[in-house]
């Protein structure tokens, strides 16, 4: 019998397959070893293949699509309601097979190897920045135990270490001095590695027309622009800019019933990294007058007058996300508020 739809539950070594025919009747239940997956899909007629958007899903989507199959990736949270019984691989594969055929299901665009490589640069940079912050905090904390105090921030650690190098006497034991200089060398190495990754990201930004287009928005630079361009390969997957902002978790949480709309704080769902970058960019726009003027001084100043700067930054990040979606879908260049009203 002809297999119309397949649900594939991904794993590290063992893959569960659940297939149905055009009428929805189950005709295939099979467990495959990792080495058997390619041969299996190569030997069957092209059909619809559903998978959860999880680790290695983009790789398998590209490999399976080479044989003419239509591959759809879905967020795991949208697949979970279709699990009919206890959690196991066979039940997950059946739920995936059912969910992929739903007309209202939302899918994740399959990323290219180049897009995944760019995102890897961002993930590596984020890891190194976190390690640099931890090392700097460790240096500050250790020195505070010996009476050396300084403020927060990476830029204030280096002057503190210079004071330590000039310090004479017995305020610091020899072991402490050696370990602190070791941490200082690690801090400098992390800074160099971060600079190297940022240089690669900047090169990718200059070669990507979508990234250059998004970077014209006030508050968005090469880091944020390349992250958006790589994470969202197909902006038309979102019906509107608000849907894109909601996917990033920048819209209010709703708890409405009986005709009464109750809005809370933002949902904080979706991509944490993009939301963080947009928030940082929005906060810088509010802070610096030139960027604020380009983004629309009147709107921002009226918002800051009513609410706190943090709330205003979240609202501006929401607006930036919607503008980015509009530019990615239409290809239009960013126009400032003054140019738009002229």
Coordinates of C-alpha atoms in Angstrom, one line a residue:
X1 CA 0.0 0.0 0.0
X2 CA 1.1 3.6 -0.7
X3 CA 2.4 5.5 2.3
X4 CA 1.0 9.0 2.2
X5 CA 2.3 10.5 5.5
X6 CA 5.2 9.5 7.8
X7 CA 5.9 10.6 11.3
X8 CA 9.6 10.3 12.2
X9 CA 10.7 10.5 15.8
X10 CA 14.4 11.6 15.8
X11 CA 16.9 10.2 18.2
X12 CA 20.7 9.6 18.5
X13 CA 20.8 6.0 17.5
X14 CA 17.2 4.6 17.1
X15 CA 14.5 6.3 15.0
X16 CA 10.8 5.4 15.2
X17 CA 8.7 5.5 12.0
X18 CA 4.9 5.7 11.8
X19 CA 3.3 5.7 8.4
X20 CA -0.4 6.0 7.3
X21 CA -2.1 5.8 3.9
X22 CA -4.3 8.4 2.2
X23 CA -7.2 7.4 4.3
X24 CA -5.3 7.8 7.6
X25 CA -5.0 4.1 8.4
X26 CA -1.7 3.0 10.0
X27 CA 0.2 0.8 7.6
X28 CA 3.8 1.2 8.8
X29 CA 5.4 1.0 12.2
X30 CA 9.1 0.5 12.3
X31 CA 12.2 1.1 14.3
X32 CA 15.3 2.1 12.3
X33 CA 19.0 2.3 13.2
X34 CA 20.7 5.5 12.4
X35 CA 22.5 3.9 9.5
X36 CA 19.2 2.6 8.0
X37 CA 17.3 5.9 7.8
X38 CA 18.7 7.2 4.5
X39 CA 18.3 3.9 2.8
X40 CA 14.7 3.6 4.1
X41 CA 13.5 6.9 2.7
X42 CA 15.4 6.4 -0.5
X43 CA 13.5 3.2 -1.1
X44 CA 9.9 4.5 -0.7
X45 CA 7.8 6.7 -2.9
X46 CA 7.9 10.5 -2.1
X47 CA 5.4 11.4 0.7
X48 CA 4.9 13.9 3.4
X49 CA 7.3 13.5 6.3
X50 CA 6.8 15.2 9.6
X51 CA 9.4 15.7 12.3
X52 CA 9.8 17.8 15.5
X53 CA 12.1 20.8 15.2
X54 CA 14.7 19.5 17.7
X55 CA 18.4 18.6 17.7
X56 CA 19.6 17.4 14.2
X57 CA 16.2 18.0 12.7
X58 CA 17.4 20.4 10.0
X59 CA 20.1 18.0 8.9
X60 CA 17.7 15.1 8.6
X61 CA 15.1 17.3 6.8
X62 CA 17.7 18.3 4.1
X63 CA 18.9 14.7 3.7
X64 CA 15.3 13.2 3.4
X65 CA 14.2 16.0 1.0
X66 CA 16.9 15.0 -1.4
X67 CA 14.7 11.9 -2.4
X68 CA 11.7 14.0 -3.3
X69 CA 9.9 13.9 0.1
X70 CA 8.1 16.9 1.4
X71 CA 9.5 17.5 4.9
X72 CA 7.8 19.6 7.6
X73 CA 9.3 20.5 10.9
X74 CA 7.0 21.4 13.9
X75 CA 7.6 22.8 17.3
X76 CA 7.6 20.0 19.9
X77 CA 5.1 21.9 22.0
X78 CA 2.5 21.8 19.2
X79 CA 3.0 18.0 18.7
X80 CA 2.6 17.0 22.4
X81 CA -1.2 17.4 22.5
X82 CA -1.5 14.6 19.9
X83 CA 0.2 12.0 22.1
X84 CA -2.6 9.6 23.0
X85 CA -0.9 7.5 25.6
X86 CA 2.2 7.1 27.7
X87 CA 5.5 8.7 26.5
X88 CA 7.5 6.5 24.3
X89 CA 9.1 6.7 20.8
X90 CA 6.3 4.9 19.0
X91 CA 3.6 7.1 20.5
X92 CA 5.7 10.2 19.6
X93 CA 6.0 9.1 16.0
X94 CA 2.3 8.5 15.8
X95 CA 1.6 11.9 17.3
X96 CA 4.0 13.5 14.8
X97 CA 2.2 11.8 11.9
X98 CA -1.1 13.1 13.1
X99 CA 0.0 16.6 13.8
X100 CA 1.7 17.2 10.5
X101 CA -1.6 16.7 8.6
X102 CA -3.5 19.3 10.7
X103 CA -4.5 22.3 8.5
X104 CA -3.8 24.9 11.3
X105 CA -0.4 23.4 12.2
X106 CA 2.6 25.8 12.2
X107 CA 5.8 24.7 10.7
X108 CA 9.5 25.7 11.1
X109 CA 11.4 26.6 7.9
X110 CA 14.3 24.2 7.2
X111 CA 17.7 26.0 7.6
X112 CA 20.6 25.7 5.2
X113 CA 24.0 24.6 6.3
X114 CA 25.2 28.2 5.9
X115 CA 22.5 29.5 8.1
X116 CA 23.2 26.9 10.8
X117 CA 26.9 27.8 10.5
X118 CA 26.1 31.5 11.1
X119 CA 24.0 30.6 14.1
X120 CA 26.8 28.5 15.5
X121 CA 29.0 31.6 15.4
X122 CA 26.4 33.4 17.5
X123 CA 26.1 30.5 20.0
X124 CA 29.8 30.3 20.3
X125 CA 30.1 34.0 20.9
X126 CA 27.3 33.9 23.5
X127 CA 29.1 31.1 25.3
X128 CA 32.4 33.0 25.3
X129 CA 30.8 36.2 26.5
X130 CA 29.2 34.3 29.4
X131 CA 32.6 32.8 30.3
X132 CA 34.2 36.2 30.1
X133 CA 31.6 37.7 32.4
X134 CA 32.1 34.8 34.9
X135 CA 35.9 35.2 34.9
X136 CA 35.6 39.0 35.4
X137 CA 33.2 38.5 38.3
X138 CA 35.5 35.9 39.8
X139 CA 38.5 38.3 39.7
X140 CA 36.5 41.1 41.3
X141 CA 35.1 38.8 44.0
X142 CA 38.5 37.4 44.9
X143 CA 40.2 40.8 45.0
X144 CA 37.4 42.1 47.2
X145 CA 38.4 39.6 49.9
X146 CA 41.7 41.4 50.1
X147 CA 40.5 45.0 50.0
X148 CA 40.6 45.7 46.3
X149 CA 37.2 47.1 45.3
X150 CA 35.9 48.2 41.9
X151 CA 32.6 48.7 40.1
X152 CA 30.8 46.3 37.8
X153 CA 31.8 46.0 34.1
X154 CA 34.5 44.3 32.1
X155 CA 36.2 47.7 31.5
X156 CA 36.9 48.2 35.2
X157 CA 38.7 44.9 35.7
X158 CA 41.8 45.8 33.8
X159 CA 42.5 49.0 35.9
X160 CA 42.1 46.8 39.0
X161 CA 44.6 44.3 37.7
X162 CA 47.0 47.2 36.9
X163 CA 46.7 48.3 40.5
X164 CA 47.4 44.7 41.6
X165 CA 50.6 44.6 39.4
X166 CA 51.9 47.8 41.1
X167 CA 50.9 46.8 44.6
X168 CA 53.8 46.0 46.8
X169 CA 53.7 44.6 50.3
X170 CA 51.9 41.7 51.9
X171 CA 48.3 42.5 51.1
X172 CA 48.3 39.6 48.6
X173 CA 49.9 36.2 49.2
X174 CA 52.1 34.9 46.3
X175 CA 49.6 32.1 45.5
X176 CA 46.8 34.5 45.2
X177 CA 48.8 36.8 42.9
X178 CA 49.7 33.9 40.6
X179 CA 46.1 32.6 40.3
X180 CA 44.8 36.1 39.7
X181 CA 47.2 36.7 36.9
X182 CA 46.3 33.4 35.5
X183 CA 42.6 34.4 35.5
X184 CA 43.6 37.8 33.9
X185 CA 45.4 35.9 31.1
X186 CA 42.2 33.8 30.5
X187 CA 40.1 37.0 30.5
X188 CA 42.3 38.5 27.8
X189 CA 42.2 35.3 25.7
X190 CA 38.4 35.2 25.9
X191 CA 38.3 38.8 24.7
X192 CA 40.5 37.9 21.7
X193 CA 38.3 35.0 20.7
X194 CA 35.2 37.0 21.0
X195 CA 36.7 39.7 18.7
X196 CA 37.6 37.0 16.2
X197 CA 34.1 35.6 16.1
X198 CA 32.6 39.1 15.8
X199 CA 34.9 39.8 12.8
X200 CA 33.5 36.7 11.1
X201 CA 29.9 37.7 11.9
X202 CA 30.6 41.1 10.5
X203 CA 31.9 39.5 7.3
X204 CA 28.8 37.4 7.0
X205 CA 26.7 40.5 7.6
X206 CA 28.3 42.4 4.7
X207 CA 27.7 39.4 2.3
X208 CA 24.0 39.0 3.3
X209 CA 21.6 41.4 1.7
X210 CA 18.8 40.6 4.2
X211 CA 21.1 41.3 7.1
X212 CA 22.2 44.6 5.6
X213 CA 18.6 45.6 5.1
X214 CA 17.6 44.8 8.7
X215 CA 20.6 46.6 10.1
X216 CA 19.2 50.0 8.8
X217 CA 16.7 49.9 11.7
X218 CA 17.8 52.0 14.6
X219 CA 19.0 49.8 17.4
X220 CA 19.9 46.8 15.2
X221 CA 23.5 46.2 14.3
X222 CA 25.4 43.4 12.5
X223 CA 25.0 41.0 15.5
X224 CA 21.2 41.3 15.7
X225 CA 20.7 41.5 12.0
X226 CA 22.7 38.4 11.2
X227 CA 20.9 36.5 14.0
X228 CA 17.5 37.4 12.7
X229 CA 18.4 36.6 9.1
X230 CA 19.8 33.2 10.0
X231 CA 17.0 32.3 12.5
X232 CA 14.2 33.3 10.2
X233 CA 15.0 32.1 6.7
X234 CA 11.4 32.6 5.6
X235 CA 9.6 35.6 7.1
X236 CA 6.4 34.8 5.2
X237 CA 5.9 31.9 7.6
X238 CA 4.4 34.5 10.0
X239 CA 1.1 36.1 8.9
X240 CA 2.0 39.5 10.3
X241 CA 4.6 41.4 12.2
X242 CA 2.6 40.9 15.4
X243 CA 2.8 37.1 14.9
X244 CA 6.6 37.5 14.6
X245 CA 6.8 39.6 17.8
X246 CA 4.5 37.0 19.6
X247 CA 6.9 34.2 18.4
X248 CA 9.7 36.1 20.1
X249 CA 7.7 36.5 23.3
X250 CA 7.4 40.3 23.1
X251 CA 3.6 40.5 23.3
X252 CA 1.5 40.6 26.5
X253 CA 0.3 37.3 27.9
X254 CA -3.5 36.9 27.5
X255 CA -5.9 35.5 30.1
X256 CA -9.2 36.5 28.6
X257 CA -12.6 35.0 29.1
X258 CA -16.3 36.0 28.9
X259 CA -15.6 39.0 26.7
X260 CA -13.1 40.5 29.1
X261 CA -9.5 41.0 27.9
X262 CA -6.9 40.6 30.5
X263 CA -3.3 41.4 29.5
X264 CA -0.3 40.6 31.7
X265 CA 3.4 40.9 31.2
X266 CA 5.1 39.6 28.0
X267 CA 5.1 35.9 27.4
X268 CA 8.9 35.5 27.1
X269 CA 8.3 32.6 24.7
X270 CA 10.2 31.8 21.6
X271 CA 13.8 32.6 20.8
X272 CA 15.5 33.9 24.0
X273 CA 18.6 35.1 22.1
X274 CA 16.8 37.2 19.6
X275 CA 14.5 38.7 22.2
X276 CA 17.6 39.6 24.3
X277 CA 19.3 41.3 21.4
X278 CA 16.3 43.3 20.4
X279 CA 15.8 44.4 24.0
X280 CA 19.4 45.5 24.3
X281 CA 19.1 47.4 21.0
X282 CA 15.9 49.1 22.1
X283 CA 17.4 50.2 25.4
X284 CA 20.3 51.8 23.6
X285 CA 17.9 53.6 21.3
X286 CA 16.2 55.1 24.3
X287 CA 19.5 56.0 25.9
X288 CA 21.2 57.8 23.0
X289 CA 19.5 60.9 21.5
X290 CA 20.7 60.3 17.8
X291 CA 19.3 56.8 17.7
X292 CA 16.1 58.0 19.5
X293 CA 15.6 60.7 16.9
X294 CA 16.0 58.2 14.0
X295 CA 13.5 55.8 15.6
X296 CA 10.9 58.5 16.4
X297 CA 11.6 60.9 19.3
X298 CA 8.0 61.9 20.0
X299 CA 6.7 58.3 20.3
X300 CA 9.5 57.2 22.6
X301 CA 9.5 60.3 24.8
X302 CA 5.7 60.0 25.3
X303 CA 6.1 56.3 26.2
X304 CA 9.0 57.0 28.6
X305 CA 6.9 59.8 30.3
X306 CA 4.1 57.3 31.0
X307 CA 6.1 54.2 31.9
X308 CA 9.5 53.1 33.1
X309 CA 12.5 52.8 30.7
X310 CA 12.4 49.0 30.9
X311 CA 8.8 48.9 29.8
X312 CA 9.5 51.4 27.0
X313 CA 12.4 49.3 25.9
X314 CA 10.2 46.2 25.6
X315 CA 7.6 48.1 23.7
X316 CA 10.3 49.5 21.3
X317 CA 11.7 46.0 20.9
X318 CA 8.3 44.8 19.9
X319 CA 8.1 47.6 17.3
X320 CA 11.5 46.8 16.0
X321 CA 10.6 43.1 15.5
X322 CA 7.5 44.1 13.5
X323 CA 9.5 46.6 11.4
X324 CA 12.1 43.8 10.7
X325 CA 9.3 41.4 9.6
X326 CA 7.8 44.0 7.3
X327 CA 11.2 44.7 5.7
X328 CA 12.0 41.0 5.2
X329 CA 8.7 40.3 3.5
X330 CA 8.5 43.4 1.3
X331 CA 12.2 44.2 0.8
X332 CA 11.6 47.9 1.5
X333 CA 14.3 50.0 3.0
X334 CA 13.8 51.5 6.5
X335 CA 12.4 55.0 6.6
X336 CA 12.6 57.1 9.7
X337 CA 9.4 58.6 11.3
X338 CA 10.3 62.0 9.7
X339 CA 10.7 60.5 6.3
X340 CA 7.5 58.4 6.5
X341 CA 5.4 61.5 7.3
X342 CA 7.1 63.7 4.7

